mmCIF file of C-alpha atoms and ligand atoms in Angstrom:
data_model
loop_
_atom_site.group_PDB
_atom_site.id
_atom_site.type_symbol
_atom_site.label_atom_id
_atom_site.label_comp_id
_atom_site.label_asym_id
_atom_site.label_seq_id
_atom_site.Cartn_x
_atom_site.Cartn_y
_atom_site.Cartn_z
ATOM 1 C CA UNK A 1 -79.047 -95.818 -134.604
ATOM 2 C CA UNK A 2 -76.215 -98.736 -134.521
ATOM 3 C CA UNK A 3 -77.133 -101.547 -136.151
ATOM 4 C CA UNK A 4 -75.177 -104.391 -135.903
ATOM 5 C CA UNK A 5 -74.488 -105.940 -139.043
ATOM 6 C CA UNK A 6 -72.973 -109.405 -137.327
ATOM 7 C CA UNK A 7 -75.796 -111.620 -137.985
ATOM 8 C CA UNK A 8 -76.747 -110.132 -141.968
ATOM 9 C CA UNK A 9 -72.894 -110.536 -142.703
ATOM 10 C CA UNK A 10 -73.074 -113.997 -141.934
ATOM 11 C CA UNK A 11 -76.271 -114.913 -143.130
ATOM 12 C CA UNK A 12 -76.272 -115.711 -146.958
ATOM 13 C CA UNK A 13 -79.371 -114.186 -148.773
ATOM 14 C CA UNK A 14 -80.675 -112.723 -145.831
ATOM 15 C CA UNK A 15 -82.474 -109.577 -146.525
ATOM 16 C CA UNK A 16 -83.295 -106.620 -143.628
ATOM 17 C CA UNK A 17 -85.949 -103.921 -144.229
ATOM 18 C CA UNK A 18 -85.612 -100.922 -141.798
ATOM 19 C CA UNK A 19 -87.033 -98.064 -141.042
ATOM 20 C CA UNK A 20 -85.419 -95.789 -138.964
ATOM 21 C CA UNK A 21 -85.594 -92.353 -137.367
ATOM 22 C CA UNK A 22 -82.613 -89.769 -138.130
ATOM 23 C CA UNK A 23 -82.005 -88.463 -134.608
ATOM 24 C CA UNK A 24 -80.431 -84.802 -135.393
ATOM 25 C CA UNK A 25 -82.414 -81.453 -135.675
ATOM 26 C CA UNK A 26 -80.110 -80.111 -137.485
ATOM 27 C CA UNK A 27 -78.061 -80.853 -140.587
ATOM 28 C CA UNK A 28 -73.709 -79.704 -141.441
ATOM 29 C CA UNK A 29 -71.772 -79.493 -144.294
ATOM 30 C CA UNK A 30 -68.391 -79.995 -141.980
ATOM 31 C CA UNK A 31 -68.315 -76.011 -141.146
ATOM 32 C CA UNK A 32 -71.759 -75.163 -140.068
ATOM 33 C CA UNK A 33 -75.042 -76.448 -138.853
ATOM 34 C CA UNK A 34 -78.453 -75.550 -140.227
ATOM 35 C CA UNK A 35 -82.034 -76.182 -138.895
ATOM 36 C CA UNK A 36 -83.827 -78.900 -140.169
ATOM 37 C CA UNK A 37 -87.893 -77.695 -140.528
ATOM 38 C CA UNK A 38 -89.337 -81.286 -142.091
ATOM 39 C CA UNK A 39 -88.027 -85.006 -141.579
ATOM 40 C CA UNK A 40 -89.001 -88.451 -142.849
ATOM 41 C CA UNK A 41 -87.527 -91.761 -141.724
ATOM 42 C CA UNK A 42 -84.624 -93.942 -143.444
ATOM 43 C CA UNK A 43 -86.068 -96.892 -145.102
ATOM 44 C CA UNK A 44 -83.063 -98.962 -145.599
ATOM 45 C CA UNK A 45 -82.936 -102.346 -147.162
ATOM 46 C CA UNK A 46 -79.630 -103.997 -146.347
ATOM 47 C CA UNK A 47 -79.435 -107.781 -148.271
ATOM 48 C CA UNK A 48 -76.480 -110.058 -148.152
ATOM 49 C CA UNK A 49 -75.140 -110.613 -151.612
ATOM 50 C CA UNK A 50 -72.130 -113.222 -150.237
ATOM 51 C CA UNK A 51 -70.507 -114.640 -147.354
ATOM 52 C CA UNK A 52 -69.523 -110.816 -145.314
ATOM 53 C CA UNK A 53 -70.517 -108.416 -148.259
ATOM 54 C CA UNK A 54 -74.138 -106.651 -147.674
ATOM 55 C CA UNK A 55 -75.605 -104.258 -150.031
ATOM 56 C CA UNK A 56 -77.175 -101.222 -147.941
ATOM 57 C CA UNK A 57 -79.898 -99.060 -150.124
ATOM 58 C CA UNK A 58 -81.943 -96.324 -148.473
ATOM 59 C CA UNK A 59 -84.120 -93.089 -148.952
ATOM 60 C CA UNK A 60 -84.855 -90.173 -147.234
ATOM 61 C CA UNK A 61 -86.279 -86.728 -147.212
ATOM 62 C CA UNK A 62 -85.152 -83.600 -145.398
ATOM 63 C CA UNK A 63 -86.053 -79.708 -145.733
ATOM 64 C CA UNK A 64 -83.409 -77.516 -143.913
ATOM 65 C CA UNK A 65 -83.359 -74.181 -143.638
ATOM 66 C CA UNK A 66 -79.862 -72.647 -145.136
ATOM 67 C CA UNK A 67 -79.103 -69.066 -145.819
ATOM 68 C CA UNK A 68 -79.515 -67.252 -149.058
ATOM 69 C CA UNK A 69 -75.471 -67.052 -150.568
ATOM 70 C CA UNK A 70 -75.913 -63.282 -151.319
ATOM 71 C CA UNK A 71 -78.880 -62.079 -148.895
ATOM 72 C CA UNK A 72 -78.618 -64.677 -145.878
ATOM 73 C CA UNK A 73 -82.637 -64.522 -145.908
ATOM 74 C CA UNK A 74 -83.514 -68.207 -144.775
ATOM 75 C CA UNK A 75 -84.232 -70.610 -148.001
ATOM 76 C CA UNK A 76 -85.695 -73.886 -147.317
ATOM 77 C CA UNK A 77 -83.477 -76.352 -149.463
ATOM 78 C CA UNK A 78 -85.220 -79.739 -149.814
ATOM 79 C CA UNK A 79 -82.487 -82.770 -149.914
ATOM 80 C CA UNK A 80 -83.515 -86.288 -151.101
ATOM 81 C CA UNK A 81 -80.943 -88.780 -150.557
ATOM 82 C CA UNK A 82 -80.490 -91.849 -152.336
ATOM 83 C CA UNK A 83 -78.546 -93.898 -150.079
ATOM 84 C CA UNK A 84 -76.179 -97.023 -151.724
ATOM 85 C CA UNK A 85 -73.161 -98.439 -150.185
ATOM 86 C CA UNK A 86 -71.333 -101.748 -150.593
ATOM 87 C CA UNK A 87 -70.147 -103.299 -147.421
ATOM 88 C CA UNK A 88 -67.744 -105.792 -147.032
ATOM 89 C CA UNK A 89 -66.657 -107.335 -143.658
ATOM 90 C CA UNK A 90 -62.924 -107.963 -145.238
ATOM 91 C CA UNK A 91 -62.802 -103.146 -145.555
ATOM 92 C CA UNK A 92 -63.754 -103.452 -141.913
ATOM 93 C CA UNK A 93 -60.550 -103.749 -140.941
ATOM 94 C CA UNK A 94 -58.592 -101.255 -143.056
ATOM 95 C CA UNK A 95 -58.206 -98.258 -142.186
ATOM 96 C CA UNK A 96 -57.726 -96.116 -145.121
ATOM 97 C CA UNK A 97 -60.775 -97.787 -146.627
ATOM 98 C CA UNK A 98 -62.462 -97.153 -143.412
ATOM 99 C CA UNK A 99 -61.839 -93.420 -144.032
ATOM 100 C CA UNK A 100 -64.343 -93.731 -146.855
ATOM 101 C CA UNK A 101 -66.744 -95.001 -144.229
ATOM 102 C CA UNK A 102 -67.215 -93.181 -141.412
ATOM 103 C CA UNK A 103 -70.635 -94.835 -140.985
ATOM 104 C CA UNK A 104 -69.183 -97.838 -139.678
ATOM 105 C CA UNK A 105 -68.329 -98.370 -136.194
ATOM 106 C CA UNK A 106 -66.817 -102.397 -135.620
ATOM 107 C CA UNK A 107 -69.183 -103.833 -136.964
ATOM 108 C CA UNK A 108 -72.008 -102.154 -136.396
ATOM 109 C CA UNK A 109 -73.678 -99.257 -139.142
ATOM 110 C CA UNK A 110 -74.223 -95.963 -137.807
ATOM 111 C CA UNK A 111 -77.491 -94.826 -139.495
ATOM 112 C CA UNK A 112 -76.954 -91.418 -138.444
ATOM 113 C CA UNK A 113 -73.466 -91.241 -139.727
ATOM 114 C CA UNK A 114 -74.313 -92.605 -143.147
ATOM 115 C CA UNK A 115 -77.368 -89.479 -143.788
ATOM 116 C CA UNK A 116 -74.980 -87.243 -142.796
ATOM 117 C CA UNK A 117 -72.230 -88.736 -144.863
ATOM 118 C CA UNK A 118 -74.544 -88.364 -147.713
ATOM 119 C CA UNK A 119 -75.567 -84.950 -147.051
ATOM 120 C CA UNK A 120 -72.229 -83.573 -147.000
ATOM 121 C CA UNK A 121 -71.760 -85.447 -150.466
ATOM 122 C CA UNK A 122 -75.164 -83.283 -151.942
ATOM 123 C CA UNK A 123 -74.714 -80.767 -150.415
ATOM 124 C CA UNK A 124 -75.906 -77.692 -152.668
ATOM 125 C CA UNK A 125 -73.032 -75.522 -154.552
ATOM 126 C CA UNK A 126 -74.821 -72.614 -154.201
ATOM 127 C CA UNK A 127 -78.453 -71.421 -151.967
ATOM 128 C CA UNK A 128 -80.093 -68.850 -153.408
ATOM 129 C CA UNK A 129 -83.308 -67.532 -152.015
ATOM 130 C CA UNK A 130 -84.315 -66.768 -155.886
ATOM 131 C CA UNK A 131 -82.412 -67.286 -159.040
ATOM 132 C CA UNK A 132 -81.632 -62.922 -159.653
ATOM 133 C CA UNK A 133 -81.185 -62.337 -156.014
ATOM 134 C CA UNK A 134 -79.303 -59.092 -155.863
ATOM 135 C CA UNK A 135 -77.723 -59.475 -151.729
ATOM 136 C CA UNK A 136 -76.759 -56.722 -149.146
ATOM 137 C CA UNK A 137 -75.390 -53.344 -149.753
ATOM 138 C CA UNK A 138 -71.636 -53.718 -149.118
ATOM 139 C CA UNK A 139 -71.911 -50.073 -147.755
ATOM 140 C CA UNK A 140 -74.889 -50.019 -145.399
ATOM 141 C CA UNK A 141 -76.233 -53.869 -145.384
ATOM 142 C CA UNK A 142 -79.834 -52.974 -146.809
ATOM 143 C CA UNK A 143 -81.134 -56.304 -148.941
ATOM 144 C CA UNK A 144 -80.856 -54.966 -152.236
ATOM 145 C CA UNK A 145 -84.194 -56.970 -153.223
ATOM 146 C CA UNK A 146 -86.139 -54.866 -151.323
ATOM 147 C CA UNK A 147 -85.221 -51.671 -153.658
ATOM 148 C CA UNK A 148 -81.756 -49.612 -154.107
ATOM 149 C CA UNK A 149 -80.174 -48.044 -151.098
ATOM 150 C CA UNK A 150 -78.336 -45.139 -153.058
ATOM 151 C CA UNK A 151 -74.963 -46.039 -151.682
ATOM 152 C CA UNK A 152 -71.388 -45.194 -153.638
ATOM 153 C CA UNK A 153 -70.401 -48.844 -153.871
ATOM 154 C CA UNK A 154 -67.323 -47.874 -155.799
ATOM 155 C CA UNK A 155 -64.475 -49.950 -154.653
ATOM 156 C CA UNK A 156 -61.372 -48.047 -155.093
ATOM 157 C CA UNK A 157 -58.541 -49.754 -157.058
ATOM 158 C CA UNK A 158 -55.916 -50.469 -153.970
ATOM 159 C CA UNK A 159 -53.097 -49.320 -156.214
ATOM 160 C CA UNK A 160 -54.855 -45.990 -156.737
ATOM 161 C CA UNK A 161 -55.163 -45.554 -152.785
ATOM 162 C CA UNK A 162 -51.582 -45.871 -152.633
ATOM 163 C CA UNK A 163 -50.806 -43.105 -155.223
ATOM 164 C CA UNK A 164 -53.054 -41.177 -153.445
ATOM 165 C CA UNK A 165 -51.613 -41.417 -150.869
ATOM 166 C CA UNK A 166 -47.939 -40.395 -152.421
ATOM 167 C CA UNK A 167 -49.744 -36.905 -153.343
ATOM 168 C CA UNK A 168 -51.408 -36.378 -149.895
ATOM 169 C CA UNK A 169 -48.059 -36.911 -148.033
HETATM 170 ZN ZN1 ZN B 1 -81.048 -63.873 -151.510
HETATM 171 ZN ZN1 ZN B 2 -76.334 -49.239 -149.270
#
């Protein structure tokens, strides 16, 4: 949603409750999208601390479903986002600091843009579908959690294929 922030820039003290839906069924981290199975709304409280500077503070909740790192067998990753920004209607104008913000459109805040602004920031360094998951077979692709495939996953040193190679010429 756009909300224009004219009026609470302006407005000295004024405080806005919100809640609001987050429009997207799925969720990116800038390369990829993933489903997202369970939703609650942004509440957002946005109060004016001085003349064109508005504190936004927010919550909310999201399961998506992201693929184990090693096994790709779906993992539901729950995200909740603590939303806090500063705003102030002098940045609105800059660009560079305006690079920081992508949530803001004129003068209007793109609700939308700031979850997935903040998703991208927690974003998880690593999904695992369990802590000892042991992936795919590099050789024949079986999940390795399932039980042992019996494949020669002996990666030849390159340099040794090339010496080989010398002696089979
Ligand atoms: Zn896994
Ligand atoms: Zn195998």
């Amino acid at each position: 949603m756009l909300y224009n922030l004219t009026g609470i820039l302006s407005s000295e003290e004024k405080v806005e409750k919100l809640t609001v839906p987050y429009e997207h069924e799925t969720v990116s981290n800038g390369l990829d999208s993933y489903k997202i199975l369970e939703k609650s709304d942004l509440t957002l409280t946005l109060a004016n601390k001085a003349k064109g500077e508005v504190e936004a503070e927010g919550e909310i909740s999201l399961v998506c479903e992201i693929p184990c790192d090693r096994c790709l067998k779906p993992v539901k990753v729950p995200f909740s986002l603590k939303i806090s920004e500063y705003l102030k209607e002098s940045d609105f104008e800059d660009p560079e600091k305006m690079e920081e913000m992508p949530f803001i459109e004129g003068f209007s805040l793109d609700t939308d843009a700031l979850i997935n602004n903040e998703i991208i920031v927690n974003w998880p360094m690593k999904v695992l579908c369990k802590p000892d998951c042991k992936g795919i077979c590099k050789v024949c692709g079986k999940n390795l959690n399932e039980g042992d495939c019996g494949c020669d996953t002996f990666v030849p040193d390159p340099r040794m294929a090339v010496i080989k190679d010398i002696f089979n010429a």
